[in-house]
Tab-separated table of C-alpha atoms and ligand atoms in Angstrom:
chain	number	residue	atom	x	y	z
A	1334	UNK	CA	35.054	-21.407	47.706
A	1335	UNK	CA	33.714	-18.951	50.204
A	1336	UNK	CA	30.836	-16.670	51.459
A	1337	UNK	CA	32.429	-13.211	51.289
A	1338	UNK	CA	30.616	-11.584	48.052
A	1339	UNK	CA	27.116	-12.588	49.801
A	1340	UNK	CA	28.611	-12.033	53.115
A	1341	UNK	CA	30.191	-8.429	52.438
A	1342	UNK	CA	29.303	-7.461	48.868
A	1343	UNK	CA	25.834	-8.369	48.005
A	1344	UNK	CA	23.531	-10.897	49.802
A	1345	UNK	CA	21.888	-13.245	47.921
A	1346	UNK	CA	18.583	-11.652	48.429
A	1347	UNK	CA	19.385	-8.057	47.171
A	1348	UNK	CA	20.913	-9.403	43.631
A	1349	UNK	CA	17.801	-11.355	43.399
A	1350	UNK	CA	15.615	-9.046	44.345
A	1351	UNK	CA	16.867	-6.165	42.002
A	1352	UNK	CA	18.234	-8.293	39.188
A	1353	UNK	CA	14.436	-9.385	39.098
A	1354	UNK	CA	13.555	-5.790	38.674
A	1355	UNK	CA	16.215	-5.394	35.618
A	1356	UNK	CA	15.138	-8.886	34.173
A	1357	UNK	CA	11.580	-8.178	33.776
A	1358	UNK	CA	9.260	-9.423	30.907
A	1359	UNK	CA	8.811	-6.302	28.600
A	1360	UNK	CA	12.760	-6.894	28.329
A	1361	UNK	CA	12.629	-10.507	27.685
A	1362	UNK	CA	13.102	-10.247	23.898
A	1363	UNK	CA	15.977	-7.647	24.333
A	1364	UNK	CA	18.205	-9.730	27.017
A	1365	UNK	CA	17.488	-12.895	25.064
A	1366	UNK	CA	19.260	-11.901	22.375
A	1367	UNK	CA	22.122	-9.837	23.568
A	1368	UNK	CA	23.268	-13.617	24.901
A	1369	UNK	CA	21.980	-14.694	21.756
A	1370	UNK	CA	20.624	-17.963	23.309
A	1371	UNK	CA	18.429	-20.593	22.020
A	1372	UNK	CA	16.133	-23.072	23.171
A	1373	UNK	CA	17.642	-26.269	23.395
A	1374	UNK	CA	20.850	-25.476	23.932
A	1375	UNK	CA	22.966	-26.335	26.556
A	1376	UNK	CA	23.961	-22.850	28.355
A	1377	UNK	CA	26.101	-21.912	31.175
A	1378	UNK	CA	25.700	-18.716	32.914
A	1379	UNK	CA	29.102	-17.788	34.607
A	1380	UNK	CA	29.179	-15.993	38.128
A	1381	UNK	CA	25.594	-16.600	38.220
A	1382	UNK	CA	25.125	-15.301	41.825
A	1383	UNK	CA	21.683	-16.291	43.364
A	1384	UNK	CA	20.221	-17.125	39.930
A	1385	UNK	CA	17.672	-15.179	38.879
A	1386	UNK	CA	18.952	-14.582	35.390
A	1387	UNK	CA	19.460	-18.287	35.060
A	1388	UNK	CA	15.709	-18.933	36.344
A	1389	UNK	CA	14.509	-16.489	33.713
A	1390	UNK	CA	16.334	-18.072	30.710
A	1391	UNK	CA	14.622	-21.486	32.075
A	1392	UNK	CA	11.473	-20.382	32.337
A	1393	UNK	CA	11.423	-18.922	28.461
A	1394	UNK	CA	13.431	-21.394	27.190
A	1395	UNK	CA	12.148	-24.839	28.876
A	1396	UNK	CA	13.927	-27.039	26.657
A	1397	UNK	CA	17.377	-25.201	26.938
A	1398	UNK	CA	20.114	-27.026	29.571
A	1399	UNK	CA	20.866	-24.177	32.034
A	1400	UNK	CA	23.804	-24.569	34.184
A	1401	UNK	CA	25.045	-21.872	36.805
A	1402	UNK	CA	28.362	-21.694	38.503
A	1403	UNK	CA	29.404	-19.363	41.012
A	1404	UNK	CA	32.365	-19.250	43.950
A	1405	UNK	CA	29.964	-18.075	46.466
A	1406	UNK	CA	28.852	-20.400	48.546
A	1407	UNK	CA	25.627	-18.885	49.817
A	1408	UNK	CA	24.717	-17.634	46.129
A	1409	UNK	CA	24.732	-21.204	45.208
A	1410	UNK	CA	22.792	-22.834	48.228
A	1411	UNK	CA	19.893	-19.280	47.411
A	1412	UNK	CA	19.964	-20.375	43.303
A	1413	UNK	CA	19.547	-24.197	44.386
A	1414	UNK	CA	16.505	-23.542	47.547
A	1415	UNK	CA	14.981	-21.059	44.601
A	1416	UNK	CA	14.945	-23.359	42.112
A	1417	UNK	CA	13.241	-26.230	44.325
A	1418	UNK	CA	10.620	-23.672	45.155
A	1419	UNK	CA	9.486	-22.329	41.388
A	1420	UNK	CA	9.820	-26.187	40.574
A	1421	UNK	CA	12.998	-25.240	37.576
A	1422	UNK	CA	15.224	-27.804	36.335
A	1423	UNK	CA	18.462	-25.484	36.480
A	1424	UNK	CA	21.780	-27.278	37.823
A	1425	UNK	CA	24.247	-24.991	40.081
A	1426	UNK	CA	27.417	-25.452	40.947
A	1427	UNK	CA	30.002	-23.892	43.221
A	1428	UNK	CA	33.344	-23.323	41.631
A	1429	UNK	CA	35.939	-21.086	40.136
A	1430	UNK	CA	35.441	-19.164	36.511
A	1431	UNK	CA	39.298	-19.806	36.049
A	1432	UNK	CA	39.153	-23.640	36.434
A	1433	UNK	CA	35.926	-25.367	35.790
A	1434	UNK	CA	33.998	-28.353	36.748
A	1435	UNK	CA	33.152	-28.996	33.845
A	1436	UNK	CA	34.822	-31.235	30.240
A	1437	UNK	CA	35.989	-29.499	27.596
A	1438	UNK	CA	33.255	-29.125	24.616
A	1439	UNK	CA	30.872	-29.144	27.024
A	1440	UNK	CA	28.301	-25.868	26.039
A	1441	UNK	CA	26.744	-23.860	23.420
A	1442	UNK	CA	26.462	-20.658	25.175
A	1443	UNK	CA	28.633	-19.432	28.198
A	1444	UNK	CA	27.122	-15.958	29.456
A	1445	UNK	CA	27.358	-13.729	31.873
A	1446	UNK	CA	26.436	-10.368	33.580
A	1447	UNK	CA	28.952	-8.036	35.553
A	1448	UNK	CA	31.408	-10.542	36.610
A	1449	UNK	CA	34.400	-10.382	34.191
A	1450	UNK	CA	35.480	-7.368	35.891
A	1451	UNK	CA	35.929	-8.882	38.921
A	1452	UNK	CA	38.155	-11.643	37.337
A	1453	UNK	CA	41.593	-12.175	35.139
A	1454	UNK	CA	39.606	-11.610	31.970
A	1455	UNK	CA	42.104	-13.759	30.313
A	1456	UNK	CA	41.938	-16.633	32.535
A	1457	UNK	CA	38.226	-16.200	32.561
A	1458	UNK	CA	37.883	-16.220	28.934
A	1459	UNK	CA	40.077	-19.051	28.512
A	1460	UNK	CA	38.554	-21.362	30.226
A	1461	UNK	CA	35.352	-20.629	28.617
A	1462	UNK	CA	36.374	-21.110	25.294
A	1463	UNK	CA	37.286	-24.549	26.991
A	1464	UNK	CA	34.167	-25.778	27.973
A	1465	UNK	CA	32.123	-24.287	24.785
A	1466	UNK	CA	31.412	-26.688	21.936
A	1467	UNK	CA	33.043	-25.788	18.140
A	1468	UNK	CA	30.863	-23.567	16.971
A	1469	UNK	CA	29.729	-22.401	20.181
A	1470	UNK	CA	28.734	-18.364	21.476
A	1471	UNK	CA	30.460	-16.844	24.843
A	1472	UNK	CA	28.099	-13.534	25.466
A	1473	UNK	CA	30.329	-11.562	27.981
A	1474	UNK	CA	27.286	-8.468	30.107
A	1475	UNK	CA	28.935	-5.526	31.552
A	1476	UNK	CA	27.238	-2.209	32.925
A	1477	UNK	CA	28.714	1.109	32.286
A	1478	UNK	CA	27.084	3.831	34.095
A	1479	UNK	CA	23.846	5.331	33.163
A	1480	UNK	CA	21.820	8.277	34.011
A	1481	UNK	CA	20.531	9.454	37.261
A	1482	UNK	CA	17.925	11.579	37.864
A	1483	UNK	CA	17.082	13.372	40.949
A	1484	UNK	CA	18.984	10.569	43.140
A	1485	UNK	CA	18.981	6.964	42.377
A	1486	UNK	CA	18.005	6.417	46.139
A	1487	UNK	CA	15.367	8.571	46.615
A	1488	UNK	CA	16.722	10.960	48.640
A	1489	UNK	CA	20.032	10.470	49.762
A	1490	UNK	CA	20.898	10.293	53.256
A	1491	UNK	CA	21.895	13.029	55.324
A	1492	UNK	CA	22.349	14.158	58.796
A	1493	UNK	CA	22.019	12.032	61.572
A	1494	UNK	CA	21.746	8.625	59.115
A	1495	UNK	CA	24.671	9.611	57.605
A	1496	UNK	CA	26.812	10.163	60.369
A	1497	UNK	CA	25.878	7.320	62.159
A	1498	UNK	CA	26.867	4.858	58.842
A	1499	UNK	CA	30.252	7.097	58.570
A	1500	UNK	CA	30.994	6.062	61.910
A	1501	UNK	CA	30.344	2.815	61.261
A	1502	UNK	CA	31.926	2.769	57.995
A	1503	UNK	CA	35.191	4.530	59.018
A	1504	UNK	CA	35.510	1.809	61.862
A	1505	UNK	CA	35.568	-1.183	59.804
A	1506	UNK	CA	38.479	-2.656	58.514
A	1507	UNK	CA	38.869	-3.876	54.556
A	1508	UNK	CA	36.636	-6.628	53.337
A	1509	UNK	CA	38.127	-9.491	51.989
A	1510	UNK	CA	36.701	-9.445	48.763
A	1511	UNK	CA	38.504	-7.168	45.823
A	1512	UNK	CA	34.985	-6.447	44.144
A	1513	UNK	CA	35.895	-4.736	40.038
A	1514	UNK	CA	39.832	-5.811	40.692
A	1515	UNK	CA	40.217	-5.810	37.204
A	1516	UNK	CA	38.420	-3.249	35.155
A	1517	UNK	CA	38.316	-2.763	31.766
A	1518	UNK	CA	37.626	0.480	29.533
A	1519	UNK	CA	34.936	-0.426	27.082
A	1520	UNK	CA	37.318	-0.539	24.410
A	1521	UNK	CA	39.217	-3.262	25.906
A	1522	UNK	CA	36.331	-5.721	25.816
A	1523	UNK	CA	36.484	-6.646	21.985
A	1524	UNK	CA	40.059	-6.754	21.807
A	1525	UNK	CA	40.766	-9.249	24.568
A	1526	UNK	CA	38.209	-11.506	23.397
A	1527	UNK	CA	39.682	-12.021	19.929
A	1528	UNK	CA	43.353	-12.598	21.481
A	1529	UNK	CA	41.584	-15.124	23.511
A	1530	UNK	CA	40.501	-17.088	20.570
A	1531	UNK	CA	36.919	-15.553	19.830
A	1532	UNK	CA	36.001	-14.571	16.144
A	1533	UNK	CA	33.262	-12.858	14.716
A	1534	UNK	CA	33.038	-10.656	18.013
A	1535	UNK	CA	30.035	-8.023	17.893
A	1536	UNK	CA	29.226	-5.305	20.521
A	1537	UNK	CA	26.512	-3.964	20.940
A	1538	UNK	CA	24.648	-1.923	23.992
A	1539	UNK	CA	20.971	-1.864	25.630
A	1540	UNK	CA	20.305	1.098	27.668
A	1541	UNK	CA	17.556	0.010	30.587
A	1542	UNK	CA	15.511	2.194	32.883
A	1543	UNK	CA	16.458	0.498	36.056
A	1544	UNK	CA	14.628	2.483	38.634
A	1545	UNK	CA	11.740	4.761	37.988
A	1546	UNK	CA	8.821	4.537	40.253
A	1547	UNK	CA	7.043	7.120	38.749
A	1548	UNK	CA	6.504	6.361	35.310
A	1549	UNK	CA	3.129	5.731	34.379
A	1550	UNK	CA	3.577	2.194	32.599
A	1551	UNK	CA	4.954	0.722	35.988
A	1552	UNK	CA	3.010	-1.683	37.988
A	1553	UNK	CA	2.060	-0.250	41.867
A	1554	UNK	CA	3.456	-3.902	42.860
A	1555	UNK	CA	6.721	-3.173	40.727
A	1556	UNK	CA	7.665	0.328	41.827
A	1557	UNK	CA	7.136	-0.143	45.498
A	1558	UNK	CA	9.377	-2.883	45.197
A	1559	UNK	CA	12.080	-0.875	43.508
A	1560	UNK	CA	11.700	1.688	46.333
A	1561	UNK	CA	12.183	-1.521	48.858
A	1562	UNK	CA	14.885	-3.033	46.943
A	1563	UNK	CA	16.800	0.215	47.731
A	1564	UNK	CA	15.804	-0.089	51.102
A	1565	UNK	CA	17.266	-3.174	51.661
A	1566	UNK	CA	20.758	-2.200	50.257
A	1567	UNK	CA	20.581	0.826	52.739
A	1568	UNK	CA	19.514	-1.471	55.280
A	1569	UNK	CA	22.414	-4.164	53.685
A	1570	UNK	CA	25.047	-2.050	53.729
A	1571	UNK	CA	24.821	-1.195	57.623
A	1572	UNK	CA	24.754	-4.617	58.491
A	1573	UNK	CA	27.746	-5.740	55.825
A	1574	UNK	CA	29.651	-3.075	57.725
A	1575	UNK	CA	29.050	-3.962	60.930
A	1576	UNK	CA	29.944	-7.613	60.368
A	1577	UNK	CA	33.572	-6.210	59.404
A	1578	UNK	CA	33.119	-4.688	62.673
A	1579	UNK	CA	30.383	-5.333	65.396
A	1580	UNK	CA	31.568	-2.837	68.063
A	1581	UNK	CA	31.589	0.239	65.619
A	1582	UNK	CA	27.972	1.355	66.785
A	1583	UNK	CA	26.444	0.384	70.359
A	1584	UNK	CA	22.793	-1.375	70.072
A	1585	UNK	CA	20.704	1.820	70.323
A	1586	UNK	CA	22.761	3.260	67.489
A	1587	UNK	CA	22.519	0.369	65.004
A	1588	UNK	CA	18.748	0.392	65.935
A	1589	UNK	CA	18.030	4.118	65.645
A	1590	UNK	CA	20.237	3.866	62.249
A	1591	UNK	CA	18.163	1.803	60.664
A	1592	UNK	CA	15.105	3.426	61.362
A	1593	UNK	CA	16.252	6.630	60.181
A	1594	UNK	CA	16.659	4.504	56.911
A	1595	UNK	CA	13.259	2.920	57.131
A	1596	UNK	CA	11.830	6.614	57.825
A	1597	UNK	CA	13.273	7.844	54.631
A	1598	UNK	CA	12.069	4.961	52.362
A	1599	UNK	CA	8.576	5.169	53.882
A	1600	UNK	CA	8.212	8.610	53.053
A	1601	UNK	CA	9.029	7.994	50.095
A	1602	UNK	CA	6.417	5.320	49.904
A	1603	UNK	CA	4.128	7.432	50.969
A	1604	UNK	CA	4.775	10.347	48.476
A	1605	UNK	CA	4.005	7.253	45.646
A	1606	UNK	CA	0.411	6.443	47.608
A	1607	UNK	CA	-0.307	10.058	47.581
A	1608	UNK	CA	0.465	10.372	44.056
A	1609	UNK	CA	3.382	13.041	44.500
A	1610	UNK	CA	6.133	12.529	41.844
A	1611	UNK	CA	9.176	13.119	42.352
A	1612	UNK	CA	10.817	11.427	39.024
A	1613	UNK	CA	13.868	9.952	40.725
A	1614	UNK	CA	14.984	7.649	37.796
A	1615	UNK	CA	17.857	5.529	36.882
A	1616	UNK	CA	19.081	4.200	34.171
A	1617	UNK	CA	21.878	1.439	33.004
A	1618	UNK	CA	24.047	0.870	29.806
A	1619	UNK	CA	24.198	-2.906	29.318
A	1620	UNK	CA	27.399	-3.768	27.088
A	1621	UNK	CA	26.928	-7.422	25.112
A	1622	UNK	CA	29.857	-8.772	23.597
A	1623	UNK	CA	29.753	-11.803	22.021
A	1624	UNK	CA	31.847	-13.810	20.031
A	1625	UNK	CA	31.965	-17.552	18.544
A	1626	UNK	CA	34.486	-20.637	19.271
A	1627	UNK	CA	35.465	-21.746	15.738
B	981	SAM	C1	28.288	-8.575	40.544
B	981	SAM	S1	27.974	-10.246	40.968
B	981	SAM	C2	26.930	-10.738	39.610
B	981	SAM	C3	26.131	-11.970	39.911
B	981	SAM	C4	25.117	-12.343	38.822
B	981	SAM	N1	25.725	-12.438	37.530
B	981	SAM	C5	24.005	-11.312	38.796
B	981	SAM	O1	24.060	-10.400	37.975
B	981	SAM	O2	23.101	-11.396	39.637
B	981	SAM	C6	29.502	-11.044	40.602
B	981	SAM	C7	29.479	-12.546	40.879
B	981	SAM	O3	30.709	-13.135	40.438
B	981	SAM	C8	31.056	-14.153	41.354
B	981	SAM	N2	32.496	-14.440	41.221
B	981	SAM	C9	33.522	-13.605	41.526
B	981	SAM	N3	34.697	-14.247	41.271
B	981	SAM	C10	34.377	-15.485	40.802
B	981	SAM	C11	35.132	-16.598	40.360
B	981	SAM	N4	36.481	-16.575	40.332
B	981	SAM	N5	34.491	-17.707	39.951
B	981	SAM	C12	33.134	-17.755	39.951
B	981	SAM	N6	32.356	-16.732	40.364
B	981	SAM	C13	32.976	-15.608	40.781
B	981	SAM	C14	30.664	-13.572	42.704
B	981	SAM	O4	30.533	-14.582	43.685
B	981	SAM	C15	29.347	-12.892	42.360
B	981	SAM	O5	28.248	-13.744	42.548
């Protein structure tokens, strides 16, 4: 167990942050059941990160038994802290997809959302089928690219912000984490799970606007914060980079970098206060496939 994916991939704040943005209530019905879950049932959610999706299902479900498990180490302490402070009864758990903590029989529902493509899907659906129950549902989430309109981020950056990050970014050596080492085309997904054991396998897809500030049935509160939530990956990535490596930009630099960052995101604050549109939209294809332990 480790740090690196918050440390160097994404901190624990940023997936929470815009994984609450994706998980939002108009789309509670819809993610409910592409992991076709229950309440009452014991669930696990697999690579959970910093929990958000796992605080969701609790707080919709109450009476289902929700489990996370993750290899990041600061992911697991953020889920725990977060779940003392919304007062949820979720249990996490550090430890690897590939070998458990956990008895076999164990769960009626093992889910999860984009993490199997960072791991041997074999060995990652293996050991699921272990732990489910006879009779149980694994509910594998994937994202395939969506649609972007007029730039995901706003306005991307150029110039001076983007030289300065290059710098930095050429500089740094690898990270050690191998984020999507093992990607699969979409029509590998149903395949592998049936050699692994899974029957009655089902695919199905939920296209989501992720980002669109400017859409009329989105909250003030709701698409500043998808404005910020970009900010703080622009502001994220500068400092994962420089952790890799600290000298790459002197102290003016990094500080002038990042507020040629927070310049561009206020603007673009400020074109949403003044009510100019500029219809920068996103959107994501969320693959489901399930399948049942017989
Ligand atoms: C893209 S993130 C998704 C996190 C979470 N599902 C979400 O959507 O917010 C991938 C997660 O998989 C975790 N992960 C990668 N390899 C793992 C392994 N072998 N065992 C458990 N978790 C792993 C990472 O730590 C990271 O939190």
């Amino acid at each position: 167990m480790d740090s690196n994916w918050s440390d160097y991939v994404q901190t624990s704040e940023e997936l929470y942050r815009s994984r609450a943005l994706r998980f939002h209530d108009e789309n509670k019905k819809n993610w409910l059941n592409l992991i076709r879950i229950q309440d009452g049932m014991s669930v696990l959610e697999v690579g959970c990160g910093s929990g958000l999706f796992a605080h969701r299902v609790k707080t919709y479900l109450p009476h289902a038994t929700v489990t996370g498990l993750d290899f990041d180490l600061g992911h697991i302490a953020f889920a725990k802290a977060k779940s003392h402070e919304l007062g949820l009864d979720c249990t996490f758990v550090n430890g690897d997809a590939t070998a458990m903590p956990f008895a076999d029989q164990t769960f009626d529902l093992c889910y999860s959302f984009t993490v199997m493509e960072h791991i041997e899907p074999n060995a990652f659906l293996r050991e699921q089928y272990r732990v489910l129950k006879t009779g149980g549902t694994i509910a594998v989430l994937t994202v395939l690219p969506g649609l972007n309109l007029n730039g995901e981020n706003w306005r991307p950056s150029t110039g001076e912000e983007q030289d300065l990050f290059d710098k930095a970014f050429q500089a740094a050596p690898d990270a050690p984490v191998h984020v999507r080492k093992y990607p699969l085309s979409a029509s590998e997904y149903a395949p592998i799970m049936e050699k692994n054991g899974f029957t009655d396998v089902n695919v199905e897809v939920l296209s989501i606007i992720s980002y669109a500030p400017d859409n009329a049935d989105i909250s003030d509160e709701t698409a500043i914060e998808s404005i910020n939530v970009n900010r703080l990956f622009a502001l994220n990535s500068v400092e994962k980079v420089l952790k890799l490596n600290p000298a790459a930009l002197t102290d003016s630099e990094h500080i002038h970098l990042n507020d040629l960052i927070n310049q561009r995101f206020d603007e673009r604050i400020d074109c949403y206060k003044i009510g100019e549109k500029l219809w920068d939209i996103a959107t994501s294809n969320v693959v489901a496939i399930t399948g049942s332990k017989r």
